[in-house]
XYZ file of C-alpha atoms in Angstrom:
634
model
C 94.812 31.938 29.535
C 94.466 32.262 25.779
C 97.354 29.867 25.367
C 95.646 27.231 27.531
C 92.380 27.725 25.687
C 94.093 27.354 22.321
C 95.868 24.217 23.497
C 92.580 22.701 24.660
C 90.976 23.556 21.319
C 93.902 22.016 19.457
C 93.725 18.787 21.484
C 89.973 18.592 20.954
C 90.398 18.993 17.188
C 93.086 16.289 17.142
C 90.832 13.878 19.074
C 87.901 14.540 16.719
C 90.086 14.069 13.662
C 91.496 10.815 15.019
C 88.021 9.466 15.761
C 86.780 10.564 12.358
C 89.774 9.039 10.589
C 89.389 5.769 12.484
C 85.685 5.522 11.781
C 86.219 6.514 8.171
C 88.901 3.897 7.644
C 86.900 1.152 9.340
C 83.680 1.853 7.491
C 84.933 2.966 4.102
C 88.307 1.467 3.390
C 87.726 -1.922 4.951
C 87.311 -3.988 1.800
C 84.910 -6.453 3.410
C 82.416 -3.698 4.204
C 83.015 -1.337 1.339
C 79.825 -2.257 -0.519
C 77.555 -1.430 2.398
C 79.169 1.951 3.067
C 79.526 3.366 -0.443
C 76.745 4.127 -2.861
C 77.023 2.834 -6.415
C 78.327 6.169 -7.733
C 80.836 6.558 -4.899
C 82.141 3.051 -5.416
C 82.416 3.575 -9.178
C 84.473 6.733 -8.680
C 86.702 4.992 -6.143
C 87.180 1.837 -8.269
C 88.106 3.855 -11.350
C 91.058 5.344 -9.449
C 92.353 2.138 -7.826
C 95.741 1.306 -9.318
C 95.978 -2.241 -7.970
C 94.573 -5.286 -9.781
C 94.693 -7.306 -6.581
C 92.699 -4.717 -4.627
C 90.005 -4.510 -7.294
C 89.667 -8.294 -7.291
C 89.346 -8.376 -3.503
C 86.669 -5.672 -3.562
C 84.720 -7.415 -6.335
C 84.877 -10.805 -4.594
C 83.716 -9.216 -1.323
C 80.740 -7.693 -3.141
C 79.949 -11.069 -4.739
C 79.946 -12.748 -1.325
C 77.534 -10.083 -0.054
C 75.187 -10.656 -3.007
C 75.786 -7.186 -4.514
C 75.963 -8.279 -8.149
C 75.498 -4.822 -9.687
C 78.351 -3.309 -7.692
C 80.531 -6.375 -8.295
C 79.894 -6.121 -12.042
C 80.873 -2.450 -12.004
C 84.160 -3.189 -10.199
C 84.995 -6.012 -12.615
C 84.276 -3.660 -15.528
C 86.782 -1.190 -14.076
C 89.312 -4.009 -13.800
C 88.773 -5.110 -17.412
C 88.909 -1.538 -18.695
C 91.948 -0.317 -16.750
C 94.026 -3.504 -16.571
C 93.038 -5.413 -19.690
C 96.563 -6.789 -20.150
C 96.291 -8.538 -16.767
C 92.743 -9.878 -17.143
C 92.416 -13.594 -16.374
C 89.739 -16.094 -17.363
C 88.424 -15.974 -13.778
C 87.987 -12.186 -14.037
C 85.936 -12.566 -17.206
C 83.908 -15.422 -15.752
C 83.116 -13.339 -12.698
C 82.178 -10.305 -14.781
C 79.981 -12.450 -17.019
C 78.258 -14.075 -14.049
C 77.711 -10.767 -12.234
C 76.177 -9.168 -15.332
C 73.994 -12.232 -15.870
C 72.676 -11.979 -12.320
C 71.667 -8.334 -12.685
C 70.475 -8.730 -16.322
C 72.868 -6.167 -17.816
C 74.146 -8.010 -20.880
C 74.395 -4.837 -22.960
C 77.151 -3.526 -20.674
C 79.509 -6.404 -21.347
C 82.620 -4.744 -22.818
C 83.904 -6.076 -26.133
C 87.023 -3.895 -26.289
C 90.520 -5.319 -26.109
C 89.370 -8.845 -26.953
C 92.838 -9.769 -28.165
C 93.916 -9.970 -24.538
C 91.202 -12.450 -23.558
C 91.268 -16.208 -23.905
C 89.220 -17.796 -26.690
C 86.689 -19.071 -24.162
C 86.302 -15.636 -22.584
C 85.699 -14.021 -25.982
C 82.997 -16.578 -26.816
C 81.291 -16.047 -23.472
C 81.207 -12.288 -23.932
C 79.931 -12.488 -27.504
C 77.252 -15.052 -26.718
C 75.974 -13.082 -23.735
C 75.604 -9.925 -25.814
C 74.038 -11.778 -28.758
C 71.508 -13.287 -26.402
C 70.415 -9.837 -25.278
C 70.297 -8.507 -28.840
C 67.984 -11.357 -29.851
C 65.656 -10.710 -26.903
C 66.183 -14.250 -25.664
C 65.307 -13.973 -21.980
C 65.670 -17.680 -21.360
C 62.648 -18.348 -19.156
C 60.214 -20.737 -20.838
C 58.796 -22.582 -17.858
C 55.320 -22.731 -16.359
C 54.804 -22.982 -12.612
C 52.827 -25.986 -11.452
C 49.966 -25.415 -9.049
C 50.910 -27.360 -5.926
C 49.324 -28.136 -2.610
C 50.563 -26.357 0.511
C 52.466 -29.497 1.569
C 54.648 -29.547 -1.530
C 56.590 -26.291 -1.068
C 58.913 -27.783 1.572
C 59.505 -30.975 -0.444
C 61.680 -29.695 -3.261
C 65.010 -29.164 -1.485
C 65.959 -32.807 -2.151
C 64.620 -33.001 -5.698
C 62.119 -35.626 -6.816
C 61.708 -38.565 -9.187
C 59.114 -39.745 -11.690
C 57.918 -43.290 -12.314
C 56.890 -44.693 -15.679
C 53.261 -43.746 -15.027
C 54.301 -40.114 -14.497
C 53.744 -40.062 -10.715
C 56.007 -37.616 -8.844
C 57.759 -38.672 -5.618
C 58.935 -35.956 -3.215
C 60.355 -35.912 0.305
C 58.684 -33.715 2.916
C 61.122 -32.311 5.473
C 58.323 -31.375 7.847
C 56.477 -34.696 7.501
C 59.669 -36.823 7.368
C 58.250 -38.986 4.595
C 58.118 -39.571 0.836
C 54.862 -38.483 -0.789
C 53.587 -39.285 -4.273
C 51.516 -36.991 -6.488
C 49.823 -37.249 -9.845
C 50.168 -34.414 -12.351
C 46.911 -33.388 -13.971
C 46.050 -30.220 -15.926
C 48.867 -28.170 -14.416
C 48.256 -29.355 -10.854
C 49.710 -31.929 -8.478
C 46.827 -33.910 -7.057
C 46.072 -37.077 -5.075
C 48.947 -36.655 -2.621
C 49.588 -39.704 -0.426
C 52.351 -40.923 1.859
C 54.624 -43.734 0.653
C 55.387 -46.436 3.211
C 59.071 -47.357 3.312
C 59.383 -49.653 6.362
C 62.414 -47.863 7.908
C 62.802 -47.210 11.647
C 62.961 -43.772 13.268
C 66.781 -43.833 13.002
C 66.540 -43.359 9.238
C 64.941 -40.769 6.961
C 64.192 -41.787 3.364
C 64.575 -38.630 1.284
C 64.335 -39.895 -2.304
C 63.224 -42.935 -4.244
C 63.629 -44.113 -7.838
C 61.162 -46.771 -8.923
C 62.757 -49.514 -11.029
C 60.701 -52.241 -12.630
C 57.730 -53.508 -10.681
C 59.353 -54.651 -7.450
C 62.485 -52.553 -6.791
C 63.095 -49.146 -5.174
C 66.389 -47.234 -5.052
C 66.404 -45.123 -1.890
C 68.598 -42.309 -0.586
C 68.548 -42.787 3.183
C 69.856 -40.463 5.897
C 71.355 -42.433 8.795
C 70.771 -40.317 11.907
C 73.235 -42.341 13.996
C 76.298 -41.501 11.907
C 74.989 -38.369 10.184
C 75.593 -39.636 6.629
C 73.533 -40.447 3.552
C 73.646 -43.872 1.929
C 72.034 -45.763 -0.948
C 69.710 -48.663 -0.205
C 68.288 -50.857 -2.965
C 65.186 -52.794 -1.906
C 63.817 -55.459 -4.248
C 64.906 -58.503 -6.215
C 65.538 -56.946 -9.631
C 68.857 -55.316 -8.645
C 71.550 -56.409 -6.161
C 72.300 -54.569 -2.912
C 74.525 -51.504 -3.259
C 77.928 -52.306 -1.710
C 79.772 -48.991 -2.014
C 78.377 -47.081 0.974
C 80.850 -45.882 3.614
C 81.042 -44.746 7.237
C 83.371 -41.922 6.174
C 81.420 -40.163 3.411
C 77.900 -39.970 2.013
C 76.388 -41.529 -1.104
C 72.995 -40.782 -2.563
C 70.770 -39.630 -5.451
C 70.933 -42.950 -7.382
C 69.666 -43.330 -10.932
C 69.863 -46.674 -12.738
C 70.181 -46.579 -16.527
C 68.800 -49.834 -17.929
C 70.407 -49.263 -21.374
C 73.988 -49.294 -20.060
C 73.442 -51.243 -16.800
C 75.021 -48.378 -14.883
C 73.993 -46.949 -11.550
C 74.739 -43.220 -11.502
C 74.959 -41.666 -8.048
C 76.556 -38.842 -6.051
C 79.086 -38.806 -3.231
C 80.981 -36.241 -1.150
C 84.049 -38.490 -0.939
C 87.057 -36.237 -0.284
C 89.019 -38.047 -2.981
C 86.751 -36.476 -5.609
C 86.943 -33.049 -7.206
C 85.295 -31.302 -4.239
C 81.760 -30.994 -2.866
C 79.380 -33.648 -4.211
C 80.555 -35.412 -7.379
C 78.829 -37.756 -9.840
C 79.983 -41.378 -10.155
C 78.722 -44.542 -11.804
C 79.029 -48.228 -10.934
C 78.696 -50.841 -13.667
C 76.410 -53.798 -13.026
C 78.182 -56.956 -14.180
C 77.174 -60.525 -13.328
C 74.734 -59.218 -10.715
C 77.506 -57.315 -8.905
C 78.301 -53.592 -8.658
C 81.848 -52.909 -9.887
C 84.202 -50.306 -8.440
C 82.711 -46.775 -8.820
C 84.116 -44.531 -11.554
C 84.078 -40.754 -11.097
C 83.049 -38.671 -14.106
C 85.841 -36.340 -15.216
C 86.106 -32.545 -15.005
C 83.874 -32.031 -18.041
C 81.046 -32.772 -15.585
C 82.410 -32.615 -12.042
C 83.759 -29.430 -10.470
C 85.162 -28.394 -7.108
C 81.598 -27.410 -6.079
C 78.426 -29.545 -5.959
C 77.426 -31.636 -8.986
C 74.273 -33.549 -8.135
C 71.025 -35.268 -9.143
C 72.103 -37.203 -12.274
C 69.446 -38.436 -14.668
C 70.226 -40.422 -17.825
C 68.279 -40.384 -21.084
C 69.840 -42.134 -24.093
C 73.263 -40.508 -24.636
C 72.571 -37.618 -22.237
C 73.346 -37.133 -18.565
C 71.201 -34.373 -17.130
C 72.471 -32.998 -13.837
C 72.673 -29.872 -11.678
C 75.789 -27.944 -10.676
C 76.884 -24.707 -9.031
C 80.484 -25.094 -10.197
C 80.197 -24.419 -13.949
C 79.687 -21.068 -15.638
C 75.982 -20.269 -15.405
C 73.392 -17.802 -14.244
C 74.260 -18.327 -10.606
C 73.689 -20.872 -7.839
C 72.582 -24.323 -9.089
C 71.873 -24.613 -12.815
C 70.713 -27.504 -15.008
C 73.166 -29.013 -17.506
C 73.150 -31.731 -20.163
C 76.298 -33.723 -20.982
C 76.537 -35.547 -24.312
C 78.389 -38.783 -23.496
C 79.256 -39.442 -27.155
C 80.722 -36.082 -28.182
C 81.735 -35.238 -24.583
C 80.266 -31.735 -24.881
C 78.620 -30.089 -21.894
C 75.613 -27.834 -22.380
C 74.162 -25.220 -20.065
C 70.351 -25.380 -20.341
C 70.272 -21.605 -20.241
C 66.674 -21.356 -21.423
C 65.553 -23.204 -18.304
C 67.886 -21.683 -15.708
C 67.687 -18.526 -13.628
C 69.689 -16.664 -11.002
C 67.986 -18.850 -8.368
C 68.635 -22.521 -7.643
C 67.504 -24.536 -10.699
C 67.914 -28.277 -10.257
C 66.625 -31.798 -10.786
C 65.468 -31.866 -14.406
C 63.416 -34.979 -15.302
C 61.862 -35.852 -18.672
C 58.284 -37.097 -18.723
C 58.668 -40.564 -20.261
C 59.100 -40.247 -24.060
C 57.236 -36.965 -24.442
C 58.765 -33.527 -25.059
C 57.800 -32.339 -21.574
C 59.919 -32.156 -18.457
C 59.824 -30.985 -14.846
C 62.475 -29.050 -12.938
C 62.772 -27.326 -9.558
C 63.384 -23.639 -8.920
C 63.866 -23.018 -5.213
C 60.563 -24.189 -3.648
C 58.631 -24.274 -6.933
C 58.039 -27.150 -9.315
C 58.086 -25.994 -12.949
C 57.016 -27.735 -16.131
C 58.575 -27.045 -19.525
C 58.522 -28.167 -23.143
C 61.416 -28.636 -25.570
C 61.737 -29.306 -29.291
C 64.216 -32.180 -29.439
C 67.037 -29.791 -28.643
C 69.536 -32.595 -28.038
C 69.411 -33.721 -31.661
C 70.901 -30.459 -32.984
C 74.646 -29.967 -33.138
C 75.853 -26.407 -32.808
C 78.688 -25.347 -35.085
C 81.528 -23.227 -33.744
C 81.439 -20.763 -36.639
C 79.457 -17.607 -35.954
C 78.512 -19.094 -32.605
C 77.277 -15.797 -31.210
C 74.379 -15.831 -33.702
C 73.660 -19.516 -34.327
C 73.487 -20.413 -30.665
C 71.174 -17.590 -29.730
C 68.720 -17.609 -32.634
C 68.380 -21.263 -33.493
C 69.123 -23.346 -30.424
C 67.703 -23.780 -26.955
C 71.103 -24.698 -25.596
C 74.069 -22.527 -24.845
C 77.114 -24.591 -25.742
C 79.531 -24.414 -22.834
C 83.100 -25.380 -23.576
C 84.890 -26.285 -20.406
C 88.363 -26.254 -21.943
C 90.311 -23.103 -21.142
C 92.608 -23.872 -24.018
C 90.155 -23.983 -26.895
C 92.673 -24.370 -29.695
C 94.176 -27.819 -29.513
C 97.861 -27.639 -28.661
C 99.822 -29.606 -31.254
C 103.053 -30.721 -29.647
C 106.087 -31.487 -31.790
C 108.630 -33.582 -29.922
C 112.265 -32.935 -30.762
C 115.333 -33.858 -28.731
C 113.286 -34.624 -25.601
C 111.698 -31.178 -25.686
C 108.023 -30.349 -26.193
C 107.408 -27.345 -28.445
C 103.832 -26.087 -28.524
C 102.216 -24.145 -31.328
C 99.694 -22.357 -29.123
C 101.306 -21.976 -25.688
C 99.018 -20.767 -22.906
C 100.160 -19.714 -19.451
C 97.783 -18.608 -16.698
C 98.800 -16.998 -13.424
C 97.428 -17.802 -10.005
C 97.073 -14.245 -8.761
C 98.035 -14.691 -5.117
C 101.666 -15.077 -4.027
C 102.548 -17.356 -1.111
C 104.752 -15.560 1.433
C 107.269 -17.117 3.812
C 108.871 -15.806 7.021
C 112.494 -14.673 7.073
C 114.812 -17.634 6.502
C 111.880 -20.061 6.722
C 110.222 -22.641 4.526
C 107.084 -23.287 6.616
C 103.708 -21.676 5.980
C 101.315 -19.647 8.128
C 97.642 -20.631 8.093
C 96.709 -17.604 5.965
C 99.138 -18.776 3.278
C 97.754 -22.321 3.452
C 94.322 -20.874 2.647
C 95.827 -19.294 -0.476
C 97.214 -22.693 -1.463
C 93.747 -24.219 -1.079
C 92.466 -21.589 -3.494
C 95.281 -22.439 -5.900
C 94.249 -26.119 -5.814
C 90.723 -25.069 -6.748
C 92.112 -22.809 -9.506
C 94.230 -25.574 -11.068
C 91.459 -28.180 -10.758
C 89.272 -26.177 -13.138
C 91.784 -26.308 -15.983
C 91.206 -29.525 -17.928
C 93.856 -28.975 -20.640
C 96.593 -27.802 -18.273
C 99.695 -30.015 -18.170
C 102.332 -28.322 -16.043
C 102.307 -26.300 -12.830
C 105.223 -23.861 -12.637
C 106.346 -22.982 -9.106
C 108.654 -19.962 -8.836
C 110.563 -19.740 -5.540
C 112.422 -16.598 -4.426
C 114.118 -15.071 -1.399
C 115.332 -11.732 -0.068
C 119.014 -10.760 -0.584
C 120.062 -11.456 3.015
C 122.441 -14.383 2.627
C 124.836 -15.898 0.117
C 123.700 -16.691 -3.413
C 123.946 -20.427 -2.753
C 121.907 -20.188 0.442
C 119.226 -18.079 -1.255
C 119.016 -20.465 -4.212
C 118.644 -23.491 -1.938
C 116.049 -21.724 0.228
C 114.080 -20.747 -2.892
C 114.137 -24.354 -4.110
C 112.982 -25.663 -0.713
C 110.124 -23.158 -0.625
C 108.989 -24.142 -4.099
C 109.176 -27.852 -3.226
C 107.181 -27.192 -0.047
C 104.416 -25.736 -2.214
C 104.619 -28.600 -4.719
C 104.308 -31.137 -1.913
C 101.161 -29.462 -0.593
C 99.509 -29.045 -4.007
C 100.284 -32.651 -5.030
C 98.757 -33.909 -1.803
C 95.520 -31.961 -2.178
C 94.873 -31.947 -5.929
C 93.317 -34.925 -7.674
C 94.530 -34.324 -11.214
C 97.913 -35.427 -12.495
C 100.238 -32.547 -13.371
C 103.903 -32.178 -14.138
C 105.572 -29.895 -11.583
C 108.537 -27.678 -12.424
C 110.624 -25.800 -9.866
C 111.963 -22.401 -10.948
C 114.700 -21.230 -8.547
C 114.919 -17.433 -8.580
C 117.013 -16.948 -5.426
C 117.367 -13.224 -4.714
C 117.521 -12.278 -8.404
C 114.197 -10.427 -8.293
C 115.561 -8.041 -5.660
C 116.089 -4.507 -6.934
C 117.453 -1.941 -4.527
C 115.889 0.849 -6.583
C 112.454 -0.709 -6.226
C 110.229 0.523 -3.430
C 108.926 -2.929 -2.502
C 109.378 -3.964 1.121
C 112.035 -6.623 1.497
C 109.396 -9.089 2.773
C 107.815 -9.003 -0.721
C 110.739 -11.056 -2.054
C 110.247 -14.003 0.320
C 107.561 -15.593 -1.774
C 106.492 -18.308 -4.162
C 104.160 -17.645 -7.066
C 102.447 -20.198 -9.282
C 101.522 -20.462 -12.961
C 99.969 -23.215 -15.063
C 100.557 -23.983 -18.740
C 99.378 -26.297 -21.519
C 102.809 -27.590 -22.574
C 105.589 -29.795 -21.227
C 109.115 -28.748 -20.285
C 112.345 -30.745 -20.534
C 113.785 -29.845 -17.099
C 112.450 -30.451 -13.584
C 114.548 -27.751 -11.895
C 115.203 -24.412 -13.594
C 117.638 -21.836 -12.232
C 117.721 -18.068 -12.734
C 121.227 -16.862 -13.703
C 122.151 -13.183 -13.924
C 122.811 -12.037 -17.477
C 125.970 -10.185 -16.420
C 127.497 -13.532 -15.322
C 127.452 -15.106 -18.798
C 128.588 -14.001 -22.237
C 125.584 -15.227 -24.213
C 122.771 -17.753 -24.314
C 125.031 -20.055 -26.321
C 127.726 -19.857 -23.627
C 125.091 -20.584 -20.980
C 123.867 -23.687 -22.819
C 127.415 -25.075 -22.988
C 128.194 -24.457 -19.297
C 124.990 -26.094 -18.046
C 124.779 -28.799 -20.772
C 121.427 -27.469 -22.028
C 120.260 -27.837 -25.612
C 120.363 -24.329 -27.115
C 116.969 -24.597 -28.847
C 115.359 -25.814 -25.647
C 117.011 -23.012 -23.696
C 115.747 -20.329 -26.070
C 112.223 -21.792 -25.887
C 112.435 -21.962 -22.102
C 113.313 -18.294 -21.741
C 110.769 -17.129 -24.317
C 107.964 -18.908 -22.495
C 108.743 -18.595 -18.792
C 110.353 -15.214 -18.192
C 107.999 -12.616 -16.720
C 108.196 -8.830 -16.964
C 110.205 -8.454 -13.734
C 112.898 -10.941 -14.852
C 114.682 -8.792 -17.428
C 118.080 -9.257 -15.770
C 118.205 -13.059 -15.775
C 118.283 -16.112 -18.003
C 116.604 -19.367 -17.052
C 118.571 -22.596 -17.404
C 117.953 -26.261 -16.580
C 119.986 -27.875 -13.770
C 120.044 -31.208 -11.947
C 119.942 -29.906 -8.383
C 121.649 -27.780 -5.726
C 123.988 -29.990 -3.698
C 125.294 -29.445 -0.167
C 128.793 -30.896 0.310
C 129.079 -33.597 2.998
C 131.942 -35.614 4.543
C 134.814 -36.382 2.209
C 133.094 -35.368 -1.020
C 135.258 -33.701 -3.682
C 134.596 -32.090 -7.022
C 135.917 -35.253 -8.640
C 133.470 -37.506 -6.741
C 130.618 -35.113 -7.444
C 131.459 -34.894 -11.151
C 131.399 -38.704 -11.345
C 128.175 -38.942 -9.384
C 126.306 -36.362 -11.493
C 128.039 -37.109 -14.852
C 129.322 -33.595 -15.429
C 132.812 -32.094 -15.777
C 134.916 -30.595 -12.976
C 135.532 -27.551 -15.211
C 131.796 -26.823 -15.468
C 131.338 -27.229 -11.706
C 134.170 -24.763 -11.062
C 132.933 -22.235 -13.611
C 129.217 -22.091 -12.831
C 129.871 -21.980 -9.065
C 132.417 -19.140 -9.493
C 135.214 -21.053 -7.795
C 138.905 -20.173 -8.087
C 140.096 -23.748 -7.484
C 138.800 -27.302 -7.141
C 138.680 -27.386 -3.338
C 135.302 -27.732 -1.576
C 134.268 -27.286 2.044
C 131.769 -29.251 4.087
C 128.436 -27.452 3.940
C 129.270 -25.627 0.711
C 126.368 -25.323 -1.743
C 127.026 -26.224 -5.375
C 124.845 -25.851 -8.460
C 124.917 -29.095 -10.452
C 124.475 -28.733 -14.238
C 122.746 -31.288 -16.426
C 124.529 -34.496 -17.370
C 126.993 -34.273 -20.212
C 125.695 -35.864 -23.414
């Protein structure tokens, strides 16, 4: 009896423990819900003991998505503190943004700055200096508006030369005009546009006395388009049935129509374009480059002299949409930090030639005053003090590689004085023996495209392909090359910028039987980006125990020794201690009646080198055999 009772008790305890463990794992250790379950102190204790950079990033990003900026900032601080050698520019950006959102500048860590990029160091210093100088950055007055105005600001507004404000009412489906007087918007009245019920006019820019530039929503096709009504400007001819256009602004000084579009051939989201007016005809639109446009939304352009004012949620800022000013002459982008907040700040418009302006913050219209801030040029020296104490603008350098890379060309090789390499942190995994991608891996590639698109000074994308040890060396090398080329094909197809692409064939050389990694971990491709060029398109990993020296390797593969030394210094990572990297032409599969003689003639290399680097005992080849082809003999 006692035995049965004890058994029942034991089973009951096991069931309770299983339920508890399941609930605990679902609620606590599920990264997507970790912020809701743990208190701040619990999460801080847990994050300080996490020994995985990738896991900390996933937790922090999950907290960011859930709007938990304080917890996200704490996790990023743990990452910076515990893994400072692996900190990326995106980590620092995210930490900076999270601390901005919760107004905790003083906690920005300034230790270990030698491991950060120049841009990251400047961001950290400027944020702290701003706090030290008590510069809170909110210098705007809220306008008193009528009850009808609060739903009109989602689409921005425009001013005419008399200072009247034109807004679109979502609830009234119509443009309304107001006059600003003593801090209030008064004399509201509907603006007749003459469009049918199939169209909603959501914005208007008044030009001259007889012309209006409208943004119109076509309900039939569900797209926005630009319509110019009047005889002072020609009809806009660059609308499409496949993407939207809108938010036009005509600059009379340059005869350019600036506008926005969500064309998929852009950088992503809404981008800013211009079309030149020449001989009463709109020329082909030109997209502004990555100094302005990002992979997110860049909208509501407004031009004043040499400045383009616009709004973006893709640049480094206080969060959500922020107002920016781009100097078209010096090509410097400025974050109008004094007039931004952690809410949506957008649609800045100057009031004629005065020093006043309007801007939107969520559903509020705000009015501000500036002191000719665009006439002052901020020097780089001592930026953390000059910018904060003397200027209304926070200078925002978009270049990740702040120091200009001075390339010295010698013997077809590019040597760089200040080489920079950045890692895309997620590896792309492949199935056993395969070169096709699952959907989850495709999503990683989409994130890599976004990552590379934000690097204006980057020149070369490095794609490292590897495989597990199951198979011959030749098979594994070829499979690694195919996997890398599969990634290159996808990235080329989806990225707008022009990069050089280099394939690094690792084969199974990363495999270490003494390592505790699962064998699936070796069937991967990982990506890096750098600010220099390389002399070879395909680079092969060769085991060090297979060659006598680097000099011997350069002779066998017809590589220049100086180039080879540079190549290995720059591209080898910490887990590649057992290999050299060397440039090759390709990996060739033998077909039909091919011989080493025919192949040596075809690829301009010697039979002796083909025999030696492919570890052959004679000059015979078999159909289907895989051969490494060295560079051409010089």
